[in-house]
């Protein structure tokens, strides 16, 4: 039936009416907060391009975990900033690595019981060259080796699970890493640890501020030989299907806002729990507009998160997690 019998504005008349017919919701439990762990004590070093985001020593990260639990967040995603880096990213899979120690400290506090503690699995924060895998050099030519990188990533995942990670989340984009990680987890006596795969991670300009936060900018070249071309949606679906076949338990889409169509397509095709990562550049872009008074912070933040949920993400990794939860 058409107008005037049908008047869609009838259901927008009051806040109570709008609330009743709202299709998409944003519970604090759907938000995951990233933490960047660094060495030292009492360290809270703000990332200049990400206002409100800090490099935290483990003692400070524990306080942050308590605050996140009190806000009802769903979980944390841990990244490490080691003091020492080398060619093969040894710090990523050292039993005494920064994230391994952080996991033990956070998992020891009571508040952590309500949080899912996820450990990012990659080498780029730990390699001297800043790439996500092992670099083979031949004169001017270099290549990011796939299979030798996968072996180190699998070792990293097992080490993080042993240190207490509730979920391991590989973000490297090497081929075959999910199967290798599953096998390494099972062999390490961690058959119950799920894998959250960054299955279709795009080579994006929006990761810039993160690289400052994590000190992981590549020293040469770029990541286009392993991360995906932003133009390719069908290839993203192939990446996801392959990771599921290899044993992924959950999916993480990255970035979020410039790739909402990819999230929607993945939601339509696959039934695994799926999250999306509202990345550093999305956060920095919004914050820059907030600082200039060009956007209303609270409304724009919540609208950005709601759009990611509406596109089909069950949960969202976001630097706004605490601010959003405080409003919800
Ligand atoms: Zn990486």
Short mmCIF file of C-alpha atoms and ligand atoms in Angstrom, two decimals:
data_model
loop_
_atom_site.label_atom_id
_atom_site.label_comp_id
_atom_site.label_asym_id
_atom_site.label_seq_id
_atom_site.Cartn_x
_atom_site.Cartn_y
_atom_site.Cartn_z
CA UNK A 1 0.00 0.00 0.00
CA UNK A 2 1.19 3.44 -0.91
CA UNK A 3 0.96 6.87 0.63
CA UNK A 4 -1.28 8.12 2.17
CA UNK A 5 -2.29 4.72 3.66
CA UNK A 6 1.33 3.92 4.37
CA UNK A 7 3.17 6.60 6.33
CA UNK A 8 6.60 5.35 7.40
CA UNK A 9 7.06 8.37 9.63
CA UNK A 10 4.45 6.89 12.05
CA UNK A 11 7.16 4.66 13.49
CA UNK A 12 9.60 7.53 14.00
CA UNK A 13 7.34 9.70 16.14
CA UNK A 14 8.99 9.30 19.57
CA UNK A 15 12.26 8.06 21.00
CA UNK A 16 10.42 5.11 22.56
CA UNK A 17 8.85 4.19 19.21
CA UNK A 18 12.18 4.44 17.40
CA UNK A 19 13.81 2.28 20.05
CA UNK A 20 11.11 -0.38 19.68
CA UNK A 21 11.56 -0.73 15.94
CA UNK A 22 15.36 -0.38 15.85
CA UNK A 23 16.88 -3.18 13.77
CA UNK A 24 20.53 -3.03 14.80
CA UNK A 25 21.95 -2.74 18.30
CA UNK A 26 25.34 -2.00 19.72
CA UNK A 27 25.92 -3.74 23.06
CA UNK A 28 29.21 -3.04 24.92
CA UNK A 29 29.85 -6.80 24.89
CA UNK A 30 30.29 -6.59 21.10
CA UNK A 31 33.26 -4.25 21.44
CA UNK A 32 36.90 -5.37 21.65
CA UNK A 33 39.60 -2.94 22.79
CA UNK A 34 43.14 -3.17 21.36
CA UNK A 35 46.06 -2.78 23.79
CA UNK A 36 49.69 -2.09 22.84
CA UNK A 37 52.06 -3.56 25.41
CA UNK A 38 55.55 -2.17 25.93
CA UNK A 39 58.41 -2.77 28.34
CA UNK A 40 58.87 -0.81 31.56
CA UNK A 41 56.75 0.14 34.54
CA UNK A 42 54.18 2.87 34.88
CA UNK A 43 54.48 3.67 31.16
CA UNK A 44 51.51 5.34 29.41
CA UNK A 45 52.82 6.84 26.18
CA UNK A 46 50.18 8.43 23.96
CA UNK A 47 50.31 7.70 20.21
CA UNK A 48 50.36 11.13 18.57
CA UNK A 49 48.13 10.24 15.62
CA UNK A 50 45.66 8.38 17.86
CA UNK A 51 44.51 10.62 20.72
CA UNK A 52 43.48 8.56 23.76
CA UNK A 53 45.46 5.47 22.63
CA UNK A 54 48.58 4.57 24.60
CA UNK A 55 51.55 2.25 24.61
CA UNK A 56 51.20 0.61 28.01
CA UNK A 57 53.62 -1.24 30.23
CA UNK A 58 52.16 -4.47 31.58
CA UNK A 59 51.19 -3.01 34.98
CA UNK A 60 49.27 -0.22 33.21
CA UNK A 61 47.68 -2.70 30.80
CA UNK A 62 46.35 -4.65 33.77
CA UNK A 63 44.64 -1.48 35.06
CA UNK A 64 43.25 -0.89 31.59
CA UNK A 65 41.88 -4.46 31.50
CA UNK A 66 40.10 -3.82 34.80
CA UNK A 67 38.54 -0.64 33.40
CA UNK A 68 37.43 -2.49 30.25
CA UNK A 69 35.82 -5.26 32.30
CA UNK A 70 33.98 -2.70 34.43
CA UNK A 71 32.58 -1.14 31.24
CA UNK A 72 31.27 -4.52 30.09
CA UNK A 73 33.46 -4.80 27.00
CA UNK A 74 33.60 -8.13 25.19
CA UNK A 75 37.36 -8.45 25.19
CA UNK A 76 40.84 -7.22 24.48
CA UNK A 77 43.17 -7.64 21.51
CA UNK A 78 46.84 -7.60 22.50
CA UNK A 79 49.77 -6.33 20.43
CA UNK A 80 53.39 -6.20 21.54
CA UNK A 81 56.09 -3.56 21.21
CA UNK A 82 59.35 -5.29 22.08
CA UNK A 83 62.54 -3.43 22.96
CA UNK A 84 64.58 -5.68 20.69
CA UNK A 85 63.81 -6.66 17.11
CA UNK A 86 65.61 -9.03 14.74
CA UNK A 87 65.37 -10.45 11.21
CA UNK A 88 63.14 -13.36 12.21
CA UNK A 89 60.95 -11.70 14.85
CA UNK A 90 62.15 -13.89 17.73
CA UNK A 91 60.26 -11.75 20.25
CA UNK A 92 56.95 -12.93 18.81
CA UNK A 93 57.45 -16.54 19.92
CA UNK A 94 59.68 -16.11 22.99
CA UNK A 95 58.12 -17.65 26.11
CA UNK A 96 59.13 -14.46 27.93
CA UNK A 97 57.95 -12.16 25.12
CA UNK A 98 56.12 -8.96 25.93
CA UNK A 99 52.65 -10.25 25.00
CA UNK A 100 53.25 -13.64 26.66
CA UNK A 101 54.06 -11.84 29.93
CA UNK A 102 51.15 -9.46 29.44
CA UNK A 103 48.77 -12.39 28.92
CA UNK A 104 49.90 -14.06 32.14
CA UNK A 105 49.46 -10.81 34.10
CA UNK A 106 46.03 -9.99 32.66
CA UNK A 107 44.72 -13.55 32.93
CA UNK A 108 45.73 -13.59 36.62
CA UNK A 109 43.31 -10.81 37.59
CA UNK A 110 39.72 -11.51 38.52
CA UNK A 111 38.29 -8.86 36.22
CA UNK A 112 39.68 -10.72 33.23
CA UNK A 113 37.15 -13.50 33.70
CA UNK A 114 34.52 -11.41 31.90
CA UNK A 115 36.86 -10.53 29.01
CA UNK A 116 37.91 -12.64 26.04
CA UNK A 117 41.63 -12.02 25.73
CA UNK A 118 42.73 -12.28 22.10
CA UNK A 119 46.38 -12.27 21.04
CA UNK A 120 47.32 -10.92 17.63
CA UNK A 121 49.63 -13.31 15.78
CA UNK A 122 52.13 -11.63 13.47
CA UNK A 123 55.82 -10.92 13.12
CA UNK A 124 55.84 -7.30 11.91
CA UNK A 125 56.06 -5.74 15.38
CA UNK A 126 59.07 -7.99 16.11
CA UNK A 127 61.06 -7.93 12.88
CA UNK A 128 63.81 -5.36 12.30
CA UNK A 129 62.54 -4.87 8.72
CA UNK A 130 58.88 -4.48 9.77
CA UNK A 131 57.48 -7.11 7.40
CA UNK A 132 54.98 -9.75 8.56
CA UNK A 133 57.23 -12.63 7.54
CA UNK A 134 60.76 -13.75 6.79
CA UNK A 135 62.58 -11.68 4.17
CA UNK A 136 64.80 -13.39 1.61
CA UNK A 137 67.19 -10.99 -0.11
CA UNK A 138 68.97 -11.40 -3.42
CA UNK A 139 70.81 -8.22 -4.34
CA UNK A 140 68.22 -5.47 -4.84
CA UNK A 141 65.43 -7.98 -4.98
CA UNK A 142 63.66 -9.17 -1.89
CA UNK A 143 60.80 -11.50 -1.21
CA UNK A 144 58.62 -12.19 1.82
CA UNK A 145 58.91 -15.97 2.08
CA UNK A 146 55.65 -17.76 2.67
CA UNK A 147 56.38 -21.18 4.10
CA UNK A 148 59.24 -20.27 6.44
CA UNK A 149 57.07 -17.39 7.74
CA UNK A 150 54.16 -19.77 8.35
CA UNK A 151 56.36 -21.99 10.51
CA UNK A 152 57.27 -19.02 12.74
CA UNK A 153 53.67 -17.81 12.89
CA UNK A 154 52.51 -21.26 14.01
CA UNK A 155 55.18 -21.23 16.70
CA UNK A 156 54.00 -17.76 17.78
CA UNK A 157 50.37 -18.86 18.03
CA UNK A 158 51.26 -21.89 20.16
CA UNK A 159 53.40 -19.75 22.45
CA UNK A 160 50.59 -17.21 22.92
CA UNK A 161 48.04 -19.95 23.64
CA UNK A 162 50.40 -21.48 26.20
CA UNK A 163 50.71 -18.05 27.84
CA UNK A 164 46.92 -17.95 28.26
CA UNK A 165 45.39 -16.36 25.15
CA UNK A 166 41.68 -17.24 24.91
CA UNK A 167 41.86 -16.81 21.12
CA UNK A 168 44.76 -16.41 18.69
CA UNK A 169 44.27 -14.04 15.76
CA UNK A 170 46.69 -14.35 12.81
CA UNK A 171 46.90 -11.09 10.84
CA UNK A 172 49.83 -11.84 8.53
CA UNK A 173 48.03 -13.02 5.34
CA UNK A 174 50.50 -15.80 4.45
CA UNK A 175 48.99 -18.76 2.59
CA UNK A 176 48.38 -21.88 4.64
CA UNK A 177 48.89 -20.30 8.07
CA UNK A 178 45.54 -21.37 9.51
CA UNK A 179 46.18 -25.09 8.96
CA UNK A 180 49.72 -24.74 10.32
CA UNK A 181 48.51 -22.81 13.37
CA UNK A 182 45.76 -25.36 14.07
CA UNK A 183 48.30 -28.15 13.97
CA UNK A 184 50.74 -26.25 16.20
CA UNK A 185 48.00 -25.48 18.75
CA UNK A 186 46.89 -29.11 18.86
CA UNK A 187 50.47 -30.32 19.25
CA UNK A 188 51.01 -27.81 22.06
CA UNK A 189 48.06 -29.31 23.94
CA UNK A 190 45.75 -26.44 23.03
CA UNK A 191 43.07 -28.12 20.89
CA UNK A 192 40.40 -25.91 22.50
CA UNK A 193 41.99 -22.58 21.58
CA UNK A 194 40.01 -21.00 18.71
CA UNK A 195 41.56 -19.23 15.72
CA UNK A 196 40.17 -15.84 14.75
CA UNK A 197 41.46 -15.39 11.22
CA UNK A 198 42.04 -11.99 9.63
CA UNK A 199 40.99 -13.88 6.53
CA UNK A 200 40.70 -11.02 4.05
CA UNK A 201 42.98 -8.27 5.20
CA UNK A 202 43.43 -5.53 2.62
CA UNK A 203 46.63 -3.59 1.94
CA UNK A 204 45.22 -0.30 3.22
CA UNK A 205 46.41 3.27 3.71
CA UNK A 206 44.20 3.33 6.81
CA UNK A 207 46.73 1.31 8.85
CA UNK A 208 49.19 4.25 8.99
CA UNK A 209 48.64 5.41 12.60
CA UNK A 210 48.80 1.80 13.89
CA UNK A 211 52.31 1.47 12.55
CA UNK A 212 53.32 4.42 14.71
CA UNK A 213 51.54 2.84 17.70
CA UNK A 214 53.16 -0.55 17.16
CA UNK A 215 56.43 0.59 15.60
CA UNK A 216 55.82 -1.80 12.74
CA UNK A 217 56.19 0.26 9.55
CA UNK A 218 58.06 -1.73 6.87
CA UNK A 219 61.61 -0.39 6.45
CA UNK A 220 61.45 -1.03 2.69
CA UNK A 221 58.80 -1.98 0.18
CA UNK A 222 55.17 -2.48 1.13
CA UNK A 223 52.78 -5.29 2.04
CA UNK A 224 51.02 -5.68 -1.29
CA UNK A 225 52.52 -9.09 -2.03
CA UNK A 226 50.68 -10.61 0.92
CA UNK A 227 47.83 -8.31 1.93
CA UNK A 228 44.92 -8.06 -0.51
CA UNK A 229 44.25 -5.58 -3.28
CA UNK A 230 41.45 -3.26 -2.13
CA UNK A 231 39.67 -3.71 -5.45
CA UNK A 232 38.96 -7.42 -4.97
CA UNK A 233 35.79 -8.63 -3.32
CA UNK A 234 35.60 -12.08 -4.94
CA UNK A 235 39.20 -12.81 -3.98
CA UNK A 236 38.30 -11.88 -0.39
CA UNK A 237 35.61 -14.56 -0.44
CA UNK A 238 38.17 -17.11 -1.68
CA UNK A 239 40.54 -16.16 1.13
CA UNK A 240 37.76 -16.63 3.68
CA UNK A 241 36.60 -19.96 2.24
CA UNK A 242 40.18 -21.23 2.30
CA UNK A 243 40.73 -20.20 5.92
CA UNK A 244 37.49 -21.89 6.95
CA UNK A 245 38.57 -25.07 5.15
CA UNK A 246 41.89 -24.91 7.02
CA UNK A 247 40.13 -24.68 10.39
CA UNK A 248 39.39 -21.04 11.21
CA UNK A 249 36.77 -20.74 13.97
CA UNK A 250 35.98 -17.06 13.51
CA UNK A 251 36.66 -14.28 11.00
CA UNK A 252 37.95 -10.75 11.37
CA UNK A 253 37.43 -8.29 8.53
CA UNK A 254 39.90 -5.43 8.14
CA UNK A 255 39.56 -2.47 7.60
CA UNK A 256 35.88 -1.84 8.36
CA UNK A 257 34.34 1.40 7.10
CA UNK A 258 35.90 1.51 3.61
CA UNK A 259 35.00 -2.21 3.17
CA UNK A 260 31.44 -2.49 4.48
CA UNK A 261 30.35 -4.19 1.27
CA UNK A 262 32.95 -6.91 1.81
CA UNK A 263 31.68 -7.44 5.36
CA UNK A 264 28.11 -7.71 4.10
CA UNK A 265 29.06 -10.18 1.38
CA UNK A 266 30.98 -12.32 3.87
CA UNK A 267 28.02 -12.24 6.26
CA UNK A 268 25.71 -13.43 3.46
CA UNK A 269 28.00 -16.26 2.41
CA UNK A 270 29.53 -17.59 5.63
CA UNK A 271 28.03 -18.61 8.96
CA UNK A 272 31.09 -18.27 11.20
CA UNK A 273 31.11 -15.64 13.93
CA UNK A 274 32.58 -12.56 12.33
CA UNK A 275 34.15 -9.39 13.63
CA UNK A 276 35.43 -6.27 11.92
CA UNK A 277 38.39 -4.09 12.82
CA UNK A 278 37.72 -0.36 12.77
CA UNK A 279 41.36 0.44 12.11
CA UNK A 280 43.66 3.20 13.30
CA UNK A 281 43.15 5.42 10.25
CA UNK A 282 39.37 5.30 10.66
CA UNK A 283 39.82 6.33 14.29
CA UNK A 284 42.38 9.03 13.47
CA UNK A 285 40.21 10.47 10.69
CA UNK A 286 37.19 10.79 12.96
CA UNK A 287 39.26 12.21 15.80
CA UNK A 288 40.81 14.83 13.51
CA UNK A 289 37.30 16.00 12.61
CA UNK A 290 36.25 15.98 16.29
CA UNK A 291 39.24 18.15 17.23
CA UNK A 292 38.25 20.70 14.62
CA UNK A 293 34.64 20.69 15.74
CA UNK A 294 33.60 19.41 12.32
CA UNK A 295 31.71 16.36 13.61
CA UNK A 296 29.76 15.67 16.80
CA UNK A 297 32.00 13.12 18.55
CA UNK A 298 29.42 10.96 20.30
CA UNK A 299 26.97 10.73 17.44
CA UNK A 300 29.58 10.17 14.75
CA UNK A 301 31.41 7.53 16.81
CA UNK A 302 28.24 5.54 17.54
CA UNK A 303 27.00 5.88 13.96
CA UNK A 304 30.31 4.57 12.62
CA UNK A 305 30.11 1.53 14.92
CA UNK A 306 26.45 0.90 14.18
CA UNK A 307 27.17 0.93 10.44
CA UNK A 308 29.74 -1.84 10.92
CA UNK A 309 27.25 -3.91 12.91
CA UNK A 310 24.56 -3.29 10.28
CA UNK A 311 26.94 -4.50 7.58
CA UNK A 312 27.01 -7.83 9.42
CA UNK A 313 29.81 -7.79 11.99
CA UNK A 314 28.98 -9.59 15.24
CA UNK A 315 31.73 -7.77 17.09
CA UNK A 316 33.99 -4.80 16.45
CA UNK A 317 37.61 -4.24 17.36
CA UNK A 318 37.75 -0.48 17.93
CA UNK A 319 39.82 2.19 19.66
CA UNK A 320 36.45 3.75 20.57
CA UNK A 321 35.43 0.69 22.62
CA UNK A 322 35.74 2.35 26.03
CA UNK A 323 34.22 5.68 24.96
CA UNK A 324 31.33 3.95 23.23
CA UNK A 325 30.65 1.55 26.10
CA UNK A 326 30.55 4.47 28.54
CA UNK A 327 27.67 5.93 26.49
CA UNK A 328 25.73 2.72 25.88
ZN1 LIG B 1 51.94 -7.99 10.44
#
